[in-house]
Tab-separated table of C-alpha atoms and ligand atoms in Angstrom:
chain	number	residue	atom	x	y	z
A	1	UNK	CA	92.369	135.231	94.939
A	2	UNK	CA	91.941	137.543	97.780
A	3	UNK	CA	91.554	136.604	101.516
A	4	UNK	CA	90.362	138.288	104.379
A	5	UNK	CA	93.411	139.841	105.790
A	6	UNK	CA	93.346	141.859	109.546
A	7	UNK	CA	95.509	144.388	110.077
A	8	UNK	CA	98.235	143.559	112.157
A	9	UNK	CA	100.851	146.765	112.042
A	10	UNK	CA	99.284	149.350	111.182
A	11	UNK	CA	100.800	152.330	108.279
A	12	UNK	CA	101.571	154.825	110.673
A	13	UNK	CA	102.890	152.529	113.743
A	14	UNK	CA	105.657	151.252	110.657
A	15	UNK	CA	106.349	155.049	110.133
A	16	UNK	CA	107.127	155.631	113.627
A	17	UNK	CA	109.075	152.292	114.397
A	18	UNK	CA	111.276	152.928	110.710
A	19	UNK	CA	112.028	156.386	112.162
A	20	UNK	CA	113.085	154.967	115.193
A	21	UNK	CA	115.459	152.473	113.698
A	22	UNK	CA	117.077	154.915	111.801
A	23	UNK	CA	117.879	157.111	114.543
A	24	UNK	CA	119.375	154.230	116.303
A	25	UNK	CA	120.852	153.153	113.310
A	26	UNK	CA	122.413	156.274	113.005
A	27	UNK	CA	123.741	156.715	116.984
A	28	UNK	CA	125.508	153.498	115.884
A	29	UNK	CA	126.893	154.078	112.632
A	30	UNK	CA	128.427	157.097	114.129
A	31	UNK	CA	129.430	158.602	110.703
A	32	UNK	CA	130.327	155.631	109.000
A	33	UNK	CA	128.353	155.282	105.807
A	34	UNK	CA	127.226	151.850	105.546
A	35	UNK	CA	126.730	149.402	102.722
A	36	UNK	CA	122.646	148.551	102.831
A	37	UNK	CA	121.946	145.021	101.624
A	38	UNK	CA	118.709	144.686	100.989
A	39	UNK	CA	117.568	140.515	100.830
A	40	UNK	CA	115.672	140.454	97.719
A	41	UNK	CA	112.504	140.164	97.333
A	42	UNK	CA	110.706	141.141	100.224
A	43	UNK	CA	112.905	143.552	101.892
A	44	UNK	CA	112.165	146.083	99.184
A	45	UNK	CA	109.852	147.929	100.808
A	46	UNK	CA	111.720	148.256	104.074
A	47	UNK	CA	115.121	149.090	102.633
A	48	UNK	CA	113.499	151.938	100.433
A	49	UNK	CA	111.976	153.224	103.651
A	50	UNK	CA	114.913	152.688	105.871
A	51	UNK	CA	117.713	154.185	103.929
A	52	UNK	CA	115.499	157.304	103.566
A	53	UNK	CA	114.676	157.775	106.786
A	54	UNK	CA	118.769	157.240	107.344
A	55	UNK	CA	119.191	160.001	104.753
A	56	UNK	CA	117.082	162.326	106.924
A	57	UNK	CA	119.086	162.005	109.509
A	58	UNK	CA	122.388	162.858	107.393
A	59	UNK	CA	123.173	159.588	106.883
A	60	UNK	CA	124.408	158.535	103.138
A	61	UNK	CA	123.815	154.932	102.106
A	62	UNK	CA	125.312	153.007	99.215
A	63	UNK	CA	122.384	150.385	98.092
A	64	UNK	CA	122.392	146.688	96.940
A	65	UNK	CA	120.128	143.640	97.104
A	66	UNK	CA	120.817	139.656	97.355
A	67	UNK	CA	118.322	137.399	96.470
A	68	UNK	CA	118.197	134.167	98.872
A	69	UNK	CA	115.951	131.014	98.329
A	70	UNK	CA	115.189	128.667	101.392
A	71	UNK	CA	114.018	125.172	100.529
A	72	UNK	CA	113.426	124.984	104.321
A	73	UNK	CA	110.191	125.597	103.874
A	74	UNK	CA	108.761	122.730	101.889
A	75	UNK	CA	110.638	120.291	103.913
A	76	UNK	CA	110.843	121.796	107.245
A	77	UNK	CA	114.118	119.886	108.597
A	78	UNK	CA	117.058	121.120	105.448
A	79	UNK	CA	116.686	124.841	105.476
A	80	UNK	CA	119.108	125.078	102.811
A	81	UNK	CA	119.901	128.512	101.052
A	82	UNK	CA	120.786	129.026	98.035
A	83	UNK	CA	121.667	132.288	96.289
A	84	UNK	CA	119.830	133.682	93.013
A	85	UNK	CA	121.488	136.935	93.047
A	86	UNK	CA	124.343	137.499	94.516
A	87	UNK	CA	126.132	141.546	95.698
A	88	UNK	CA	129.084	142.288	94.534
A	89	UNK	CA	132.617	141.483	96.677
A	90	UNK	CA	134.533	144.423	95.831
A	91	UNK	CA	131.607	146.484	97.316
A	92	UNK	CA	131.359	144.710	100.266
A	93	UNK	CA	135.005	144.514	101.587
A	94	UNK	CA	135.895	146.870	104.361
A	95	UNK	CA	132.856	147.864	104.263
A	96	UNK	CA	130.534	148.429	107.322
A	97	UNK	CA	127.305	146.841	105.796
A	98	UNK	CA	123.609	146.914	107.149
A	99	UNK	CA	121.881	143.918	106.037
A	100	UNK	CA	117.959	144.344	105.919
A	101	UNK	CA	114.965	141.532	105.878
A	102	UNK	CA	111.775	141.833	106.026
A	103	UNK	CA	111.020	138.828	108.493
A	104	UNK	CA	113.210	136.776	110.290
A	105	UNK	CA	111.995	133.116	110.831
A	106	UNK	CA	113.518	130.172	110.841
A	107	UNK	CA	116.675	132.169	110.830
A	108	UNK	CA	118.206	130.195	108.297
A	109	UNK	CA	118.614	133.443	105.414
A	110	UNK	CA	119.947	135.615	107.608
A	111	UNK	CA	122.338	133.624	109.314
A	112	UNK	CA	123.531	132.350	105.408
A	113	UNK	CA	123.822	136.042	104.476
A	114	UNK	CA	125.569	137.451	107.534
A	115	UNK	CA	127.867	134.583	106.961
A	116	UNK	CA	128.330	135.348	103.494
A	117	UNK	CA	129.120	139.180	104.040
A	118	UNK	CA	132.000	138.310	106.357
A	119	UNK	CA	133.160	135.760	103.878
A	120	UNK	CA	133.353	138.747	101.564
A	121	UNK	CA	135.083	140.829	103.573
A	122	UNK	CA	132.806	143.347	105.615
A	123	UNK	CA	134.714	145.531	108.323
A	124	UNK	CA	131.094	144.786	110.267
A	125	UNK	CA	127.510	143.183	109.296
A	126	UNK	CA	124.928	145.078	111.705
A	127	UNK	CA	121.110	143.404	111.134
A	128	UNK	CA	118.219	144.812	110.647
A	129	UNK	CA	114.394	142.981	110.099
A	130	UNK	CA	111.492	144.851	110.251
A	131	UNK	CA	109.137	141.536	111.639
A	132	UNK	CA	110.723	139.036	114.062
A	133	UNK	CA	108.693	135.411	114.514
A	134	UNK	CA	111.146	134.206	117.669
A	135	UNK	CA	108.629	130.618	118.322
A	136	UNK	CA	109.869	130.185	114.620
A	137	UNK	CA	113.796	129.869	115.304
A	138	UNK	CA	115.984	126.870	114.253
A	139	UNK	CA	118.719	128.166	113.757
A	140	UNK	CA	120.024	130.656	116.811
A	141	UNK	CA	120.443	134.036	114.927
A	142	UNK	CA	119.893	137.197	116.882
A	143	UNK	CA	119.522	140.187	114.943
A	144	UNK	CA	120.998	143.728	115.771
A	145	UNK	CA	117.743	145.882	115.548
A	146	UNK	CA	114.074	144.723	115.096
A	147	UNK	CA	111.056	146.417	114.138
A	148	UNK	CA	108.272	144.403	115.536
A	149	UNK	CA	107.616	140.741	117.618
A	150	UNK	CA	105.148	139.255	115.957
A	151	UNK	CA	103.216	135.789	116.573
A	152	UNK	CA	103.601	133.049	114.792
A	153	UNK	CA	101.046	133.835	111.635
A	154	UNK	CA	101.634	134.010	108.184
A	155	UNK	CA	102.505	138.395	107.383
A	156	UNK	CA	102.020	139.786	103.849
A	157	UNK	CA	102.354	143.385	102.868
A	158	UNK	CA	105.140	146.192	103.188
A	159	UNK	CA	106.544	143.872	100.941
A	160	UNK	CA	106.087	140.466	101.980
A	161	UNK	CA	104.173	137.813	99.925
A	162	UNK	CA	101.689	135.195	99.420
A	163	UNK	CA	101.873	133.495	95.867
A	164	UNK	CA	102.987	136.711	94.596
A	165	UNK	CA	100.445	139.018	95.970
A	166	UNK	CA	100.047	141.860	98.827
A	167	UNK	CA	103.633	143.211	98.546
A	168	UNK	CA	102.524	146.685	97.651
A	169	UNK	CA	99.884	146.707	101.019
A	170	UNK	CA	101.428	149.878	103.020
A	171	UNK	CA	100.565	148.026	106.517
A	172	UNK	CA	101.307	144.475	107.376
A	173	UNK	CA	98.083	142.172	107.304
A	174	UNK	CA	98.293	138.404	108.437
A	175	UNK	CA	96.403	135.790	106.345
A	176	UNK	CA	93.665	133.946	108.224
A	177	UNK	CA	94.795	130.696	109.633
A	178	UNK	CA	94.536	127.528	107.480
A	179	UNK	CA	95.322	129.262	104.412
A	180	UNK	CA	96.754	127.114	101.591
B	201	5GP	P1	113.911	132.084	107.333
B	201	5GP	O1	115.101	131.717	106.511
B	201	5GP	O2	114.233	132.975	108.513
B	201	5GP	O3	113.109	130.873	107.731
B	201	5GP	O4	112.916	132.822	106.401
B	201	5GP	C1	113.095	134.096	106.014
B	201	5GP	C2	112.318	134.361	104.757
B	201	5GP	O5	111.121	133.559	104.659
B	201	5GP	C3	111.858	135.786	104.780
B	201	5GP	O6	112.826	136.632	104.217
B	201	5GP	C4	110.583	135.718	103.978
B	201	5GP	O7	110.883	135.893	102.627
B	201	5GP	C5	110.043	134.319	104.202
B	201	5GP	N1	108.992	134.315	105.249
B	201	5GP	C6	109.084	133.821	106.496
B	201	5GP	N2	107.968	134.035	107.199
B	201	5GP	C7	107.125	134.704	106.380
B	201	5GP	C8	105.814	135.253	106.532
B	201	5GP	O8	105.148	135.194	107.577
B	201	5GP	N3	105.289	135.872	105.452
B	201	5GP	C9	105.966	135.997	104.277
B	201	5GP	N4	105.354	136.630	103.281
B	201	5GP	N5	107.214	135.511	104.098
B	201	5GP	C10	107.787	134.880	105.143
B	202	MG	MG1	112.733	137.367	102.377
């Protein structure tokens, strides 16, 4: 099925803000090469982008992905996490890691996987979403860098989702409201 989606950051206004985050990125990595963890599977995208732009900008990244699942969602008041793939601890201990999402919401994932990386041992977890939804929070998680505020809709593309679809969109588009 395909819906009528509007445009809501546009290709070249994520080029320009992913630049951006890498050179502050880089100012505070300071020549530390950091671990990227790259929450699975939206944050594709973005973490491809990111750690090339970081590259650019002579900054070498080692590469990973977790894979989260919320069952917040369906029942609103849990927001329990649970992990489907998990990085490895050896690689994260000492470690300075950068942990990337696409979208932070609720809060809930990121909060579960910045908790986990210190459980495993990172020197330092800096965060890194490319969409923030802030009217969305339950849980109070503030993350290091953002890419954009958005409003509380429903994003797909760069990634991001609906039923499977949209991820390879190279903007972000928001569904239109009342969408199943
Ligand atoms: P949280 O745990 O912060 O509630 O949710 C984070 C995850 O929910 C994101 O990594 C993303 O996978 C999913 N999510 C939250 N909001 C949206 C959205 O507007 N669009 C899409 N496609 N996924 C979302
Ligand atoms: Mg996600």
């Amino acid at each position: 099925m395909t819906h009528d989606l509007r445009i809501l950051v546009p290709e070249d206004a994520i080029r320009t803000r992913v630049a951006a985050l890498a050179a502050e990125l880089a100012t505070v990595l300071n020549g530390v090469s950091p671990l990227v963890v790259g929450l699975l599977d939206g944050a594709f995208v973005f973490t491809a982008d990111l750690v090339r732009e970081l590259a650019r900008r002579q900054v070498p990244a080692r590469v990973t992905f977790m894979s989260l699942a919320s069952y917040g969602r369906s029942t609103r008041s849990r927001g329990t996490v649970t992990v489907i793939r998990d990085c490895a601890p050896d690689e994260v201990r000492q470690r300075t890691v950068l942990l990337v999402d696409d979208i932070l919401d609720s809060g809930a994932t990121l909060q579960f996987a910045h908790a986990r990386l210190i459980a495993f041992g990172a020197a330092r977890v800096i965060t890194c979403v490319l969409l923030d939804k802030p009217s969305r929070r339950r849980v109070s998680f503030t993350p290091d860098f953002i890419g954009f505020t958005i409003p509380d809709a429903f994003a797909v593309g760069y990634g991001l989702d609906h039923a499977g679809e949209y991820r390879g969109l190279p903007w972000v588009a928001t569904l239109p409201e009342g969408t199943p």
